[in-house]
mmCIF file of C-alpha atoms in Angstrom:
data_model
loop_
_atom_site.group_PDB
_atom_site.id
_atom_site.type_symbol
_atom_site.label_atom_id
_atom_site.label_comp_id
_atom_site.label_asym_id
_atom_site.label_seq_id
_atom_site.Cartn_x
_atom_site.Cartn_y
_atom_site.Cartn_z
ATOM 1 C CA UNK M 30 -97.832 87.068 106.069
ATOM 2 C CA UNK M 31 -98.307 85.600 102.605
ATOM 3 C CA UNK M 32 -96.269 86.691 99.647
ATOM 4 C CA UNK M 33 -95.904 85.886 95.991
ATOM 5 C CA UNK M 34 -93.767 87.190 93.176
ATOM 6 C CA UNK M 35 -96.195 89.947 92.261
ATOM 7 C CA UNK M 36 -98.188 90.775 95.399
ATOM 8 C CA UNK M 37 -97.680 91.077 99.127
ATOM 9 C CA UNK M 38 -100.439 90.471 101.652
ATOM 10 C CA UNK M 39 -99.724 92.269 104.899
ATOM 11 C CA UNK M 40 -102.688 91.054 106.949
ATOM 12 C CA UNK M 41 -105.150 88.230 106.287
ATOM 13 C CA UNK M 42 -108.279 89.668 104.735
ATOM 14 C CA UNK M 43 -106.597 92.831 103.480
ATOM 15 C CA UNK M 44 -106.115 93.214 99.747
ATOM 16 C CA UNK M 45 -102.708 92.301 98.452
ATOM 17 C CA UNK M 46 -100.340 95.128 97.590
ATOM 18 C CA UNK M 47 -98.212 95.083 94.447
ATOM 19 C CA UNK M 48 -94.469 94.596 94.905
ATOM 20 C CA UNK M 49 -92.446 97.771 94.523
ATOM 21 C CA UNK M 50 -91.607 98.375 90.878
ATOM 22 C CA UNK M 51 -88.166 99.140 89.601
ATOM 23 C CA UNK M 52 -85.215 97.388 91.133
ATOM 24 C CA UNK M 53 -84.954 93.628 90.549
ATOM 25 C CA UNK M 54 -84.982 91.451 93.629
ATOM 26 C CA UNK M 55 -82.943 88.511 94.797
ATOM 27 C CA UNK M 56 -79.915 87.538 96.797
ATOM 28 C CA UNK M 57 -76.509 87.959 95.182
ATOM 29 C CA UNK M 58 -73.157 86.463 96.210
ATOM 30 C CA UNK M 59 -70.053 88.378 95.120
ATOM 31 C CA UNK M 60 -66.491 87.120 94.925
ATOM 32 C CA UNK M 61 -63.119 88.859 95.136
ATOM 33 C CA UNK M 62 -61.042 86.140 93.464
ATOM 34 C CA UNK M 63 -57.423 85.655 94.447
ATOM 35 C CA UNK M 64 -54.912 82.882 93.955
ATOM 36 C CA UNK M 65 -54.725 82.143 97.706
ATOM 37 C CA UNK M 66 -58.003 83.564 99.031
ATOM 38 C CA UNK M 67 -61.484 84.361 97.759
ATOM 39 C CA UNK M 68 -63.443 87.064 99.553
ATOM 40 C CA UNK M 69 -67.208 86.590 99.600
ATOM 41 C CA UNK M 70 -69.971 89.137 100.202
ATOM 42 C CA UNK M 71 -73.749 88.817 100.233
ATOM 43 C CA UNK M 72 -76.328 91.336 99.190
ATOM 44 C CA UNK M 73 -79.936 91.885 98.265
ATOM 45 C CA UNK M 74 -80.694 93.529 94.930
ATOM 46 C CA UNK M 75 -83.938 95.141 96.120
ATOM 47 C CA UNK M 76 -82.085 96.963 98.905
ATOM 48 C CA UNK M 77 -78.803 97.465 97.023
ATOM 49 C CA UNK M 78 -76.962 96.634 100.230
ATOM 50 C CA UNK M 79 -73.950 94.362 100.555
ATOM 51 C CA UNK M 80 -72.244 92.820 103.566
ATOM 52 C CA UNK M 81 -68.924 90.994 103.928
ATOM 53 C CA UNK M 82 -69.615 87.291 104.467
ATOM 54 C CA UNK M 83 -66.450 85.183 104.627
ATOM 55 C CA UNK M 84 -63.050 84.467 103.137
ATOM 56 C CA UNK M 85 -62.252 81.116 101.567
ATOM 57 C CA UNK M 86 -58.617 80.397 102.388
ATOM 58 C CA UNK M 87 -57.335 77.675 100.096
ATOM 59 C CA UNK M 88 -55.439 77.287 96.854
ATOM 60 C CA UNK M 89 -57.043 73.893 96.115
ATOM 61 C CA UNK M 90 -59.962 74.151 93.681
ATOM 62 C CA UNK M 91 -61.801 71.222 95.292
ATOM 63 C CA UNK M 92 -61.817 72.996 98.672
ATOM 64 C CA UNK M 93 -62.764 76.336 97.133
ATOM 65 C CA UNK M 94 -65.690 74.997 95.125
ATOM 66 C CA UNK M 95 -66.932 72.865 98.032
ATOM 67 C CA UNK M 96 -67.025 76.005 100.205
ATOM 68 C CA UNK M 97 -68.800 77.945 97.448
ATOM 69 C CA UNK M 98 -71.307 75.101 96.988
ATOM 70 C CA UNK M 99 -72.091 75.241 100.725
ATOM 71 C CA UNK M 100 -72.616 79.029 100.546
ATOM 72 C CA UNK M 101 -74.895 78.689 97.522
ATOM 73 C CA UNK M 102 -76.911 75.966 99.271
ATOM 74 C CA UNK M 103 -77.264 78.122 102.397
ATOM 75 C CA UNK M 104 -78.006 81.510 100.809
ATOM 76 C CA UNK M 105 -79.685 80.411 97.538
ATOM 77 C CA UNK M 106 -78.567 83.387 95.433
ATOM 78 C CA UNK M 107 -80.327 84.197 92.183
ATOM 79 C CA UNK M 108 -77.028 85.276 90.633
ATOM 80 C CA UNK M 109 -73.300 85.616 91.294
ATOM 81 C CA UNK M 110 -70.914 88.509 90.733
ATOM 82 C CA UNK M 111 -67.171 88.240 90.180
ATOM 83 C CA UNK M 112 -64.860 91.201 90.482
ATOM 84 C CA UNK M 113 -63.027 91.852 87.240
ATOM 85 C CA UNK M 114 -59.577 93.316 87.803
ATOM 86 C CA UNK M 115 -58.270 95.654 85.142
ATOM 87 C CA UNK M 116 -55.178 97.823 84.932
ATOM 88 C CA UNK M 117 -55.640 101.469 85.874
ATOM 89 C CA UNK M 118 -55.920 102.312 82.169
ATOM 90 C CA UNK M 119 -58.774 99.794 81.794
ATOM 91 C CA UNK M 120 -56.834 97.106 79.961
ATOM 92 C CA UNK M 121 -56.943 93.442 80.998
ATOM 93 C CA UNK M 122 -53.942 91.728 82.610
ATOM 94 C CA UNK M 123 -53.038 88.197 83.783
ATOM 95 C CA UNK M 124 -55.434 88.245 86.751
ATOM 96 C CA UNK M 125 -58.296 89.345 84.474
ATOM 97 C CA UNK M 126 -58.065 86.039 82.591
ATOM 98 C CA UNK M 127 -57.985 84.054 85.863
ATOM 99 C CA UNK M 128 -61.095 85.832 87.137
ATOM 100 C CA UNK M 129 -62.889 85.226 83.840
ATOM 101 C CA UNK M 130 -62.028 81.525 84.076
ATOM 102 C CA UNK M 131 -63.280 81.439 87.687
ATOM 103 C CA UNK M 132 -66.562 83.073 86.605
ATOM 104 C CA UNK M 133 -66.979 80.527 83.810
ATOM 105 C CA UNK M 134 -66.368 77.691 86.295
ATOM 106 C CA UNK M 135 -69.020 79.127 88.636
ATOM 107 C CA UNK M 136 -71.507 79.370 85.772
ATOM 108 C CA UNK M 137 -70.788 75.816 84.644
ATOM 109 C CA UNK M 138 -70.791 74.179 88.093
ATOM 110 C CA UNK M 139 -73.788 75.921 89.622
ATOM 111 C CA UNK M 140 -75.937 76.919 86.641
ATOM 112 C CA UNK M 141 -76.372 80.475 87.910
ATOM 113 C CA UNK M 142 -76.004 83.720 86.014
ATOM 114 C CA UNK M 143 -72.617 85.308 86.669
ATOM 115 C CA UNK M 144 -71.988 89.003 86.137
ATOM 116 C CA UNK M 145 -68.757 90.968 86.372
ATOM 117 C CA UNK M 146 -68.188 94.141 88.352
ATOM 118 C CA UNK M 147 -65.379 96.664 88.343
ATOM 119 C CA UNK M 148 -62.855 95.921 91.056
ATOM 120 C CA UNK M 149 -59.909 98.173 90.391
ATOM 121 C CA UNK M 150 -58.313 99.048 93.731
ATOM 122 C CA UNK M 151 -61.058 97.291 95.747
ATOM 123 C CA UNK M 152 -58.511 95.583 98.017
ATOM 124 C CA UNK M 153 -56.656 98.842 98.628
ATOM 125 C CA UNK M 154 -59.931 100.606 99.447
ATOM 126 C CA UNK M 155 -60.951 97.723 101.728
ATOM 127 C CA UNK M 156 -57.643 97.970 103.630
ATOM 128 C CA UNK M 157 -58.113 101.716 104.025
ATOM 129 C CA UNK M 158 -61.688 101.332 105.305
ATOM 130 C CA UNK M 159 -60.611 98.686 107.808
ATOM 131 C CA UNK M 160 -57.761 100.882 109.108
ATOM 132 C CA UNK M 161 -60.187 103.793 109.440
ATOM 133 C CA UNK M 162 -62.470 101.484 111.441
ATOM 134 C CA UNK M 163 -59.679 100.818 113.925
ATOM 135 C CA UNK M 164 -58.323 97.478 112.713
ATOM 136 C CA UNK M 165 -54.593 96.910 113.040
ATOM 137 C CA UNK M 166 -52.645 95.349 110.152
ATOM 138 C CA UNK M 167 -53.282 91.765 111.294
ATOM 139 C CA UNK M 168 -56.996 92.348 111.935
ATOM 140 C CA UNK M 169 -57.387 94.090 108.591
ATOM 141 C CA UNK M 170 -55.688 91.194 106.784
ATOM 142 C CA UNK M 171 -58.309 88.803 108.212
ATOM 143 C CA UNK M 172 -61.186 90.786 106.689
ATOM 144 C CA UNK M 173 -59.766 92.570 103.633
ATOM 145 C CA UNK M 174 -60.936 90.019 101.061
ATOM 146 C CA UNK M 175 -64.555 89.873 102.217
ATOM 147 C CA UNK M 176 -64.698 93.680 102.496
ATOM 148 C CA UNK M 177 -63.246 93.916 98.967
ATOM 149 C CA UNK M 178 -66.042 91.563 97.820
ATOM 150 C CA UNK M 179 -68.525 93.878 99.565
ATOM 151 C CA UNK M 180 -67.126 96.856 97.618
ATOM 152 C CA UNK M 181 -67.354 94.846 94.381
ATOM 153 C CA UNK M 182 -70.997 94.087 95.120
ATOM 154 C CA UNK M 183 -71.690 97.766 95.887
ATOM 155 C CA UNK M 184 -70.103 98.617 92.533
ATOM 156 C CA UNK M 185 -72.338 96.049 90.829
ATOM 157 C CA UNK M 186 -75.506 97.377 92.485
ATOM 158 C CA UNK M 187 -74.542 100.898 91.476
ATOM 159 C CA UNK M 188 -73.958 99.813 87.866
ATOM 160 C CA UNK M 189 -77.405 98.186 87.560
ATOM 161 C CA UNK M 190 -79.405 100.824 89.396
ATOM 162 C CA UNK M 191 -81.761 103.008 87.447
ATOM 163 C CA UNK M 192 -80.433 106.520 86.901
ATOM 164 C CA UNK M 193 -82.103 108.998 89.230
ATOM 165 C CA UNK M 194 -84.931 110.938 87.692
ATOM 166 C CA UNK M 195 -84.554 114.673 87.709
ATOM 167 C CA UNK M 196 -87.950 116.251 88.218
ATOM 168 C CA UNK M 197 -86.684 119.817 88.580
ATOM 169 C CA UNK M 198 -85.391 121.385 85.386
ATOM 170 C CA UNK M 199 -83.714 124.773 85.105
ATOM 171 C CA UNK M 200 -86.173 125.755 82.387
ATOM 172 C CA UNK M 201 -89.096 125.236 84.795
ATOM 173 C CA UNK M 202 -87.525 127.746 87.197
ATOM 174 C CA UNK M 203 -87.188 130.478 84.585
ATOM 175 C CA UNK M 204 -89.713 133.343 84.755
#
């Protein structure tokens, strides 16, 4: 199977098919930044699907960025996403500035585009989803940061998706 950026050949000798139009493609790593832990999720823009990947458990920047460098080398993302925490009323707070600084460090160290995604209550929603899946408090704590990163990445994919086209209009149903 041969592929290029604009065509896809399914079988040798068959004409190449154009790539599906619309949604951009590429792997994306998302981060739920915290002072003690950073949750990481991975996703594919073309599919708009995200999966929890890992949690980086360290307060030392050298350890954190070494772990991130290893993930970038392994997964080769085309961009990164950082969850941007805001107060419930939408205003920034102390953690917003820390996340912005983290995003700027990612951009500077790795030379990749970094986008922000809404993350209000992502950790609370992640805890709830894990409890609903049958995890006890200790088990949920092990996974909450990477699941929060997954929710952040879902939020990002939703924010960049094309609005659905409505092909049925009320006026076309009128007699």
